[in-house]
Every structure is written in structure tokens, then in C-alpha cells.
PDB file of C-alpha atoms in Angstrom:
ATOM      1  CA  MET A1485      16.213   2.994  13.388  1.00  0.00           C
ATOM      2  CA  SER A1486      18.452   5.964  12.564  1.00  0.00           C
ATOM      3  CA  LEU A1487      16.396   8.995  11.619  1.00  0.00           C
ATOM      4  CA  LEU A1488      17.805  12.139  10.038  1.00  0.00           C
ATOM      5  CA  PRO A1489      18.210  15.148  12.345  1.00  0.00           C
ATOM      6  CA  ASP A1490      17.619  18.776  11.436  1.00  0.00           C
ATOM      7  CA  VAL A1491      16.975  18.280   7.716  1.00  0.00           C
ATOM      8  CA  HIS A1492      16.439  22.022   7.134  1.00  0.00           C
ATOM      9  CA  ARG A1493      20.036  22.965   7.849  1.00  0.00           C
ATOM     10  CA  GLY A1494      21.776  24.419   4.829  1.00  0.00           C
ATOM     11  CA  LEU A1495      18.528  25.127   2.985  1.00  0.00           C
ATOM     12  CA  PRO A1496      18.737  28.599   1.387  1.00  0.00           C
ATOM     13  CA  PHE A1497      16.273  31.317   2.283  1.00  0.00           C
ATOM     14  CA  PRO A1498      13.870  32.481  -0.434  1.00  0.00           C
ATOM     15  CA  ASN A1499      14.953  35.708  -2.098  1.00  0.00           C
ATOM     16  CA  SER A1500      16.551  38.170   0.356  1.00  0.00           C
ATOM     17  CA  PRO A1501      14.685  38.114   3.673  1.00  0.00           C
ATOM     18  CA  THR A1502      14.556  41.161   5.900  1.00  0.00           C
ATOM     19  CA  ARG A1503      13.547  39.091   8.925  1.00  0.00           C
ATOM     20  CA  ALA A1504      13.786  35.388   9.713  1.00  0.00           C
ATOM     21  CA  ALA A1505      13.510  32.990  12.639  1.00  0.00           C
ATOM     22  CA  LEU A1506      14.176  29.255  12.716  1.00  0.00           C
ATOM     23  CA  VAL A1507      13.475  26.418  15.115  1.00  0.00           C
ATOM     24  CA  SER A1508      15.886  26.227  18.033  1.00  0.00           C
ATOM     25  CA  GLY A1509      17.528  22.998  19.093  1.00  0.00           C
ATOM     26  CA  SER A1510      17.407  19.649  17.344  1.00  0.00           C
ATOM     27  CA  TYR A1511      14.678  17.306  16.062  1.00  0.00           C
ATOM     28  CA  LEU A1512      14.361  14.091  14.042  1.00  0.00           C
ATOM     29  CA  TYR A1513      12.510  13.804  10.734  1.00  0.00           C
ATOM     30  CA  TYR A1514       9.665  11.302  11.141  1.00  0.00           C
ATOM     31  CA  HIS A1515       7.823  10.322   7.951  1.00  0.00           C
ATOM     32  CA  TYR A1516       5.638   7.619   6.434  1.00  0.00           C
ATOM     33  CA  GLY A1517       7.116   4.158   6.891  1.00  0.00           C
ATOM     34  CA  CYS A1518      10.182   5.302   8.837  1.00  0.00           C
ATOM     35  CA  ASP A1519       9.688   2.551  11.444  1.00  0.00           C
ATOM     36  CA  GLY A1520       8.481  -0.161   9.060  1.00  0.00           C
ATOM     37  CA  VAL A1521       4.781   0.661   9.500  1.00  0.00           C
ATOM     38  CA  ASP A1522       3.006   1.496   6.235  1.00  0.00           C
ATOM     39  CA  ASP A1523       0.882   4.436   7.355  1.00  0.00           C
ATOM     40  CA  ARG A1524       0.421   6.073   3.958  1.00  0.00           C
ATOM     41  CA  GLY A1525      -2.880   7.923   3.710  1.00  0.00           C
ATOM     42  CA  TRP A1526      -3.506   8.244   7.442  1.00  0.00           C
ATOM     43  CA  GLY A1527      -0.312   8.670   9.457  1.00  0.00           C
ATOM     44  CA  CYS A1528       0.892  12.179   8.630  1.00  0.00           C
ATOM     45  CA  GLY A1529      -0.461  13.685  11.857  1.00  0.00           C
ATOM     46  CA  TYR A1530       1.216  10.961  13.918  1.00  0.00           C
ATOM     47  CA  ARG A1531       4.551  11.534  12.159  1.00  0.00           C
ATOM     48  CA  THR A1532       4.437  15.284  12.682  1.00  0.00           C
ATOM     49  CA  LEU A1533       3.612  14.677  16.344  1.00  0.00           C
ATOM     50  CA  GLN A1534       6.608  12.316  16.609  1.00  0.00           C
ATOM     51  CA  THR A1535       8.856  15.027  15.175  1.00  0.00           C
ATOM     52  CA  LEU A1536       7.561  17.428  17.853  1.00  0.00           C
ATOM     53  CA  CYS A1537       8.185  14.774  20.516  1.00  0.00           C
ATOM     54  CA  SER A1538      11.749  14.163  19.287  1.00  0.00           C
ATOM     55  CA  TRP A1539      12.475  17.869  19.781  1.00  0.00           C
ATOM     56  CA  LEU A1540      11.027  17.796  23.301  1.00  0.00           C
ATOM     57  CA  VAL A1541      13.233  14.814  24.172  1.00  0.00           C
ATOM     58  CA  ALA A1542      16.328  16.641  22.877  1.00  0.00           C
ATOM     59  CA  ALA A1543      15.268  19.812  24.707  1.00  0.00           C
ATOM     60  CA  GLY A1544      15.102  17.977  28.027  1.00  0.00           C
ATOM     61  CA  ALA A1545      11.360  17.950  28.633  1.00  0.00           C
ATOM     62  CA  GLY A1546      10.444  15.678  31.516  1.00  0.00           C
ATOM     63  CA  ALA A1547       7.923  12.863  31.572  1.00  0.00           C
ATOM     64  CA  GLY A1548       4.232  13.643  31.913  1.00  0.00           C
ATOM     65  CA  PRO A1549       1.518  11.481  33.476  1.00  0.00           C
ATOM     66  CA  GLY A1550       1.696   9.057  30.529  1.00  0.00           C
ATOM     67  CA  GLY A1551       5.483   9.043  30.185  1.00  0.00           C
ATOM     68  CA  CYS A1552       6.512   6.626  27.458  1.00  0.00           C
ATOM     69  CA  PRO A1553       9.503   4.272  27.858  1.00  0.00           C
ATOM     70  CA  GLN A1554      10.312   4.711  24.147  1.00  0.00           C
ATOM     71  CA  LEU A1555      10.697   8.483  24.737  1.00  0.00           C
ATOM     72  CA  VAL A1556       9.240   9.292  21.313  1.00  0.00           C
ATOM     73  CA  PRO A1557       5.924   7.406  21.332  1.00  0.00           C
ATOM     74  CA  ARG A1558       5.162   4.862  18.619  1.00  0.00           C
ATOM     75  CA  LEU A1559       1.950   5.013  16.585  1.00  0.00           C
ATOM     76  CA  ALA A1560       0.373   2.402  18.858  1.00  0.00           C
ATOM     77  CA  ASP A1561       1.430   4.351  21.970  1.00  0.00           C
ATOM     78  CA  ILE A1562      -0.266   7.476  20.601  1.00  0.00           C
ATOM     79  CA  GLN A1563      -3.491   5.621  19.890  1.00  0.00           C
ATOM     80  CA  ARG A1564      -3.557   3.936  23.286  1.00  0.00           C
ATOM     81  CA  SER A1565      -2.905   7.216  25.065  1.00  0.00           C
ATOM     82  CA  LEU A1566      -5.863   8.907  23.370  1.00  0.00           C
ATOM     83  CA  VAL A1567      -8.093   6.034  24.461  1.00  0.00           C
ATOM     84  CA  GLU A1568      -6.734   6.212  28.026  1.00  0.00           C
ATOM     85  CA  MET A1569      -7.472   9.944  28.122  1.00  0.00           C
ATOM     86  CA  GLY A1570     -11.056   9.319  27.004  1.00  0.00           C
ATOM     87  CA  ASP A1571     -10.642  11.230  23.750  1.00  0.00           C
ATOM     88  CA  LYS A1572     -11.152   8.147  21.548  1.00  0.00           C
ATOM     89  CA  PRO A1573     -13.176   4.910  21.850  1.00  0.00           C
ATOM     90  CA  PRO A1574     -11.349   1.594  22.370  1.00  0.00           C
ATOM     91  CA  VAL A1575     -11.716   0.656  18.679  1.00  0.00           C
ATOM     92  CA  PHE A1576      -9.349   3.515  17.851  1.00  0.00           C
ATOM     93  CA  VAL A1577      -6.358   1.344  18.830  1.00  0.00           C
ATOM     94  CA  GLY A1578      -5.098  -0.423  15.725  1.00  0.00           C
ATOM     95  CA  SER A1579      -7.222   1.733  13.408  1.00  0.00           C
ATOM     96  CA  ARG A1580      -6.113   3.972  10.542  1.00  0.00           C
ATOM     97  CA  ASP A1581      -7.976   7.004  11.826  1.00  0.00           C
ATOM     98  CA  TRP A1582      -6.260  10.370  11.471  1.00  0.00           C
ATOM     99  CA  ILE A1583      -5.228  12.673  14.264  1.00  0.00           C
ATOM    100  CA  GLY A1584      -4.941  16.455  14.157  1.00  0.00           C
ATOM    101  CA  THR A1585      -3.567  19.317  16.180  1.00  0.00           C
ATOM    102  CA  VAL A1586      -5.983  18.879  19.103  1.00  0.00           C
ATOM    103  CA  GLU A1587      -5.018  15.227  19.562  1.00  0.00           C
ATOM    104  CA  ALA A1588      -1.358  16.190  19.224  1.00  0.00           C
ATOM    105  CA  ALA A1589      -1.736  18.755  22.013  1.00  0.00           C
ATOM    106  CA  LEU A1590      -3.338  16.149  24.272  1.00  0.00           C
ATOM    107  CA  CYS A1591      -0.493  13.717  23.609  1.00  0.00           C
ATOM    108  CA  VAL A1592       2.277  16.258  24.208  1.00  0.00           C
ATOM    109  CA  ASP A1593       0.746  17.054  27.598  1.00  0.00           C
ATOM    110  CA  HIS A1594       0.190  13.349  28.328  1.00  0.00           C
ATOM    111  CA  PHE A1595       3.704  12.173  27.472  1.00  0.00           C
ATOM    112  CA  PHE A1596       5.762  15.206  28.535  1.00  0.00           C
ATOM    113  CA  GLY A1597       3.587  17.364  30.786  1.00  0.00           C
ATOM    114  CA  VAL A1598       4.009  20.235  28.313  1.00  0.00           C
ATOM    115  CA  PRO A1599       0.908  22.299  27.444  1.00  0.00           C
ATOM    116  CA  CYS A1600       0.317  23.435  23.868  1.00  0.00           C
ATOM    117  CA  LYS A1601      -1.238  26.554  22.439  1.00  0.00           C
ATOM    118  CA  ILE A1602      -3.815  25.947  19.692  1.00  0.00           C
ATOM    119  CA  VAL A1603      -4.174  28.874  17.288  1.00  0.00           C
ATOM    120  CA  HIS A1604      -7.074  28.879  14.818  1.00  0.00           C
ATOM    121  CA  SER A1605      -7.163  30.657  11.451  1.00  0.00           C
ATOM    122  CA  PRO A1606     -10.671  30.729   9.919  1.00  0.00           C
ATOM    123  CA  ARG A1607     -11.377  29.918   6.282  1.00  0.00           C
ATOM    124  CA  GLY A1608     -10.392  32.659   3.895  1.00  0.00           C
ATOM    125  CA  GLU A1609      -7.818  34.193   6.230  1.00  0.00           C
ATOM    126  CA  GLY A1610      -4.953  31.781   5.622  1.00  0.00           C
ATOM    127  CA  LEU A1611      -1.966  31.939   7.923  1.00  0.00           C
ATOM    128  CA  GLY A1612      -0.995  35.557   7.316  1.00  0.00           C
ATOM    129  CA  GLY A1613      -2.611  36.648  10.566  1.00  0.00           C
ATOM    130  CA  GLN A1614      -0.392  34.277  12.554  1.00  0.00           C
ATOM    131  CA  MET A1615       2.991  35.634  11.496  1.00  0.00           C
ATOM    132  CA  GLY A1616       3.387  37.480  14.804  1.00  0.00           C
ATOM    133  CA  VAL A1617       2.584  34.332  16.776  1.00  0.00           C
ATOM    134  CA  LEU A1618       5.093  32.301  14.767  1.00  0.00           C
ATOM    135  CA  TYR A1619       7.859  34.889  15.002  1.00  0.00           C
ATOM    136  CA  ALA A1620       7.389  35.101  18.777  1.00  0.00           C
ATOM    137  CA  HIS A1621       7.488  31.294  19.029  1.00  0.00           C
ATOM    138  CA  PHE A1622      10.664  30.745  17.016  1.00  0.00           C
ATOM    139  CA  GLU A1623      12.496  33.837  18.225  1.00  0.00           C
ATOM    140  CA  GLY A1624      11.747  32.765  21.788  1.00  0.00           C
ATOM    141  CA  GLY A1625      13.430  29.359  21.458  1.00  0.00           C
ATOM    142  CA  GLY A1626      10.407  27.317  20.410  1.00  0.00           C
ATOM    143  CA  GLY A1627      10.429  23.966  18.637  1.00  0.00           C
ATOM    144  CA  PRO A1628       8.605  22.589  15.596  1.00  0.00           C
ATOM    145  CA  VAL A1629       4.957  23.577  15.158  1.00  0.00           C
ATOM    146  CA  MET A1630       2.223  21.281  13.839  1.00  0.00           C
ATOM    147  CA  VAL A1631      -0.266  22.663  11.321  1.00  0.00           C
ATOM    148  CA  GLY A1632      -3.389  21.100   9.820  1.00  0.00           C
ATOM    149  CA  GLY A1633      -6.692  22.109   8.289  1.00  0.00           C
ATOM    150  CA  ASP A1634      -9.844  20.838   6.639  1.00  0.00           C
ATOM    151  CA  ALA A1635      -9.676  21.483   2.881  1.00  0.00           C
ATOM    152  CA  ASP A1636      -5.902  21.284   3.306  1.00  0.00           C
ATOM    153  CA  SER A1637      -6.005  18.237   5.569  1.00  0.00           C
ATOM    154  CA  ALA A1638      -2.389  17.132   5.088  1.00  0.00           C
ATOM    155  CA  SER A1639      -0.573  17.536   8.394  1.00  0.00           C
ATOM    156  CA  LYS A1640       2.820  19.194   8.245  1.00  0.00           C
ATOM    157  CA  GLY A1641       5.419  20.692  10.527  1.00  0.00           C
ATOM    158  CA  LEU A1642       6.675  24.274  10.574  1.00  0.00           C
ATOM    159  CA  LEU A1643      10.344  24.918  11.322  1.00  0.00           C
ATOM    160  CA  GLY A1644      10.652  28.632  10.718  1.00  0.00           C
ATOM    161  CA  VAL A1645       9.377  31.824   9.187  1.00  0.00           C
ATOM    162  CA  CYS A1646      10.880  34.572   7.064  1.00  0.00           C
ATOM    163  CA  SER A1647       9.761  37.809   5.425  1.00  0.00           C
ATOM    164  CA  THR A1648      10.873  39.692   2.340  1.00  0.00           C
ATOM    165  CA  PRO A1649       9.776  43.202   1.392  1.00  0.00           C
ATOM    166  CA  THR A1650       6.863  41.736  -0.594  1.00  0.00           C
ATOM    167  CA  SER A1651       5.986  38.351   0.945  1.00  0.00           C
ATOM    168  CA  HIS A1652       6.090  35.958   3.886  1.00  0.00           C
ATOM    169  CA  HIS A1653       7.250  32.338   3.850  1.00  0.00           C
ATOM    170  CA  LEU A1654       6.985  29.350   6.184  1.00  0.00           C
ATOM    171  CA  LEU A1655       9.568  26.572   6.440  1.00  0.00           C
ATOM    172  CA  VAL A1656       7.506  23.402   5.950  1.00  0.00           C
ATOM    173  CA  LEU A1657       8.521  19.873   6.975  1.00  0.00           C
ATOM    174  CA  ASP A1658       6.421  17.376   5.013  1.00  0.00           C
ATOM    175  CA  PRO A1659       6.007  13.899   6.595  1.00  0.00           C
ATOM    176  CA  HIS A1660       4.560  12.314   3.431  1.00  0.00           C
ATOM    177  CA  TYR A1661       7.838  10.848   2.189  1.00  0.00           C
ATOM    178  CA  TYR A1662       7.467   7.047   2.289  1.00  0.00           C
ATOM    179  CA  GLY A1663      10.353   4.694   2.832  1.00  0.00           C
ATOM    180  CA  GLY A1664      12.957   3.395   5.206  1.00  0.00           C
ATOM    181  CA  VAL A1665      15.700   5.535   6.632  1.00  0.00           C
ATOM    182  CA  GLY A1666      18.749   3.702   5.298  1.00  0.00           C
ATOM    183  CA  ASN A1667      19.234   5.557   2.019  1.00  0.00           C
ATOM    184  CA  LEU A1668      17.775   8.917   2.997  1.00  0.00           C
ATOM    185  CA  ARG A1669      20.112  11.918   3.115  1.00  0.00           C
ATOM    186  CA  ARG A1670      19.550  15.539   4.077  1.00  0.00           C
ATOM    187  CA  GLU A1671      20.450  16.724   0.584  1.00  0.00           C
ATOM    188  CA  GLY A1672      17.895  14.367  -0.930  1.00  0.00           C
ATOM    189  CA  VAL A1673      15.181  15.494   1.474  1.00  0.00           C
ATOM    190  CA  GLN A1674      15.778  19.100   0.472  1.00  0.00           C
ATOM    191  CA  ALA A1675      16.093  18.400  -3.265  1.00  0.00           C
ATOM    192  CA  ALA A1676      12.786  16.487  -3.270  1.00  0.00           C
ATOM    193  CA  GLY A1677      10.985  19.284  -1.408  1.00  0.00           C
ATOM    194  CA  TRP A1678      10.169  17.319   1.729  1.00  0.00           C
ATOM    195  CA  VAL A1679      11.494  20.346   3.578  1.00  0.00           C
ATOM    196  CA  HIS A1680      10.950  23.617   1.758  1.00  0.00           C
ATOM    197  CA  TRP A1681      10.077  27.297   2.035  1.00  0.00           C
ATOM    198  CA  GLN A1682       6.446  27.888   1.085  1.00  0.00           C
ATOM    199  CA  GLY A1683       4.943  31.295   0.413  1.00  0.00           C
ATOM    200  CA  LEU A1684       1.799  32.158   2.352  1.00  0.00           C
ATOM    201  CA  ALA A1685      -0.044  32.825  -0.903  1.00  0.00           C
ATOM    202  CA  SER A1686       0.261  29.145  -1.855  1.00  0.00           C
ATOM    203  CA  PHE A1687      -1.655  27.844   1.179  1.00  0.00           C
ATOM    204  CA  ASP A1688      -5.262  26.861   0.421  1.00  0.00           C
ATOM    205  CA  PRO A1689      -7.484  29.958   0.903  1.00  0.00           C
ATOM    206  CA  THR A1690     -10.597  27.759   1.287  1.00  0.00           C
ATOM    207  CA  SER A1691      -9.175  25.861   4.267  1.00  0.00           C
ATOM    208  CA  PHE A1692      -9.129  26.774   7.917  1.00  0.00           C
ATOM    209  CA  TYR A1693      -5.844  26.065   9.705  1.00  0.00           C
ATOM    210  CA  ASN A1694      -4.953  25.106  13.248  1.00  0.00           C
ATOM    211  CA  LEU A1695      -1.487  25.522  14.720  1.00  0.00           C
ATOM    212  CA  CYS A1696      -0.232  23.459  17.657  1.00  0.00           C
ATOM    213  CA  LEU A1697       2.650  25.185  19.458  1.00  0.00           C
ATOM    214  CA  PRO A1698       4.247  23.278  22.381  1.00  0.00           C
ATOM    215  CA  GLN A1699       4.920  25.701  25.230  1.00  0.00           C
ATOM    216  CA  PHE A1700       8.480  24.642  25.945  1.00  0.00           C
ATOM    217  CA  ARG A1701      11.678  26.519  25.150  1.00  0.00           C
ATOM    218  CA  TRP A1702      15.139  25.326  24.199  1.00  0.00           C
ATOM    219  CA  ASP A1703      17.763  26.440  26.721  1.00  0.00           C
ATOM    220  CA  THR A1704      20.118  28.298  24.409  1.00  0.00           C
ATOM    221  CA  SER A1705      22.678  28.722  27.212  1.00  0.00           C
ATOM    222  CA  LYS A1706      23.347  24.962  27.038  1.00  0.00           C
ATOM    223  CA  ALA A1707      23.316  24.644  23.249  1.00  0.00           C
ATOM    224  CA  THR A1708      26.427  23.425  21.438  1.00  0.00           C
ATOM    225  CA  GLY A1709      27.421  22.675  17.888  1.00  0.00           C
ATOM    226  CA  GLY A1710      25.068  25.130  16.233  1.00  0.00           C
ATOM    227  CA  GLU A1711      21.970  23.902  18.034  1.00  0.00           C
ATOM    228  CA  ALA A1712      20.717  27.386  18.916  1.00  0.00           C
ATOM    229  CA  TRP A1713      18.917  28.939  15.959  1.00  0.00           C
ATOM    230  CA  GLY A1714      16.002  31.201  16.935  1.00  0.00           C
ATOM    231  CA  THR A1715      16.411  34.701  15.548  1.00  0.00           C
ATOM    232  CA  VAL A1716      18.415  34.855  12.333  1.00  0.00           C
ATOM    233  CA  LEU A1717      20.282  38.036  11.513  1.00  0.00           C
ATOM    234  CA  VAL A1718      19.688  39.082   7.920  1.00  0.00           C
ATOM    235  CA  LYS A1719      20.748  42.080   5.870  1.00  0.00           C
ATOM    236  CA  THR A1720      17.984  44.527   5.098  1.00  0.00           C
ATOM    237  CA  ASP A1721      19.766  45.752   1.978  1.00  0.00           C
ATOM    238  CA  VAL A1722      21.368  43.490  -0.593  1.00  0.00           C
ATOM    239  CA  HIS A1723      23.642  45.049  -3.215  1.00  0.00           C
TER     240      HIS A1723
END
């Protein structure tokens, strides 16, 4: 299985940002069906978690108490781990039950020994109040962030943030693409909108949102080949 790395690279910023920060390091794009398992309708949280795990592997995170020999845990590994931790009943293994940010945080700690910060945005507030948290995360060398909600229950990853004089945008990685990895290309992922900049105003105002931010930082002193992103220098005036 050969998954695409860093599918956001080369994607233009919206308008002319005055501030921007992107994910540091490298990750793999996990999505519906990427390993031959048809998880449409229930697997988006698992796929976003796998993307987070792929970044932790690349960043050199060590093994936690439930260290997985596959490095990035499979869907079955994730389900078994949640049962082992007592979070889910035994019937959860082999089910099509969803997982969210809380389960993702448990798994990141279980597999890698890395704690996660869970940030909650109540209904009606959207994600505007979390811009400071997200800037601090990405500017500080942080990896992909998982986001989910209730009315907006589709799990997705966040890879960056940017601001213009009139608006804020989040760089969204959508795991809902279904298919194998053989014919998938970065340009196609971007053209189809599976990775895209999304304005804060377009997030569901009736939904609460939870963010899961792994508390691990990419060592930028060891980065090569354009792996260190973090803070992006942008021009404040465009003529």
C-alpha cells in the first residue's frame, strides 16, 4: 500500500493572507478504502486518526504501552485497543461504530505515549475562538489536528490556518474519498477538494466542535527536503 504524502503541498492560499501557519513535517493521506476495507459511512474518524499516527511515526514518536507492530494501526488495531483500554465493550471489535476526537486521543496515547489536548467549541461559536490555539500549534511545529462535531459529524483533519484582512481559513484534509491508492495523485486530490482551504464562516454554526491536538513537535533542526513548514512568511501588502 503506497499512500500519498503531504497532499497539501503546492495548494495556493486563499486571497492574500497576512498570516499563515502550516503543519510541520510529513504525513500520509488515509481515506476510505485505502487499505481495501470498505469503511464508507463509518470510518472517517479512523482514517483521520491514521493520518495523525502517520505523522507521529515520521516525527519519531516512540511506542506507547500499546505499541503497534504496524506502526500506523489498522482499523482492527484501533478497535481492539479501545476495548483493551476499557473504553468500548468487546462487541465493538469488528463493528462499524464511529470514533471521535476523544477516542483518537486515547489511541494516540496508547500507541505512541503522546498525550493530546482536547479543545471544545460550544454550539453557535464555531471555530473562530480557536484560531489562537491553532496558530500556536502549527507555528510551534505541531502535526495534523483532528476535528469533529455533532451536527457536523464528519471527521476531518486540519493541516494549517491562515488569515486575511477580512476572514480566517482552515486547511482541511477530508478522508471521505473512496478508492484504492494506485491512481490517486496529489493534483487530483487538490482538484477534487479532498484537501482545501475552508473559510470559518462555512462551518456549521449549529454544531459544536472538538479539536484533538497531539502534544508532540516536529524537530525542525533535523528536517530536510522542505519538511519544516510551521510559520509561513507572507506579505502584508500586495500591489
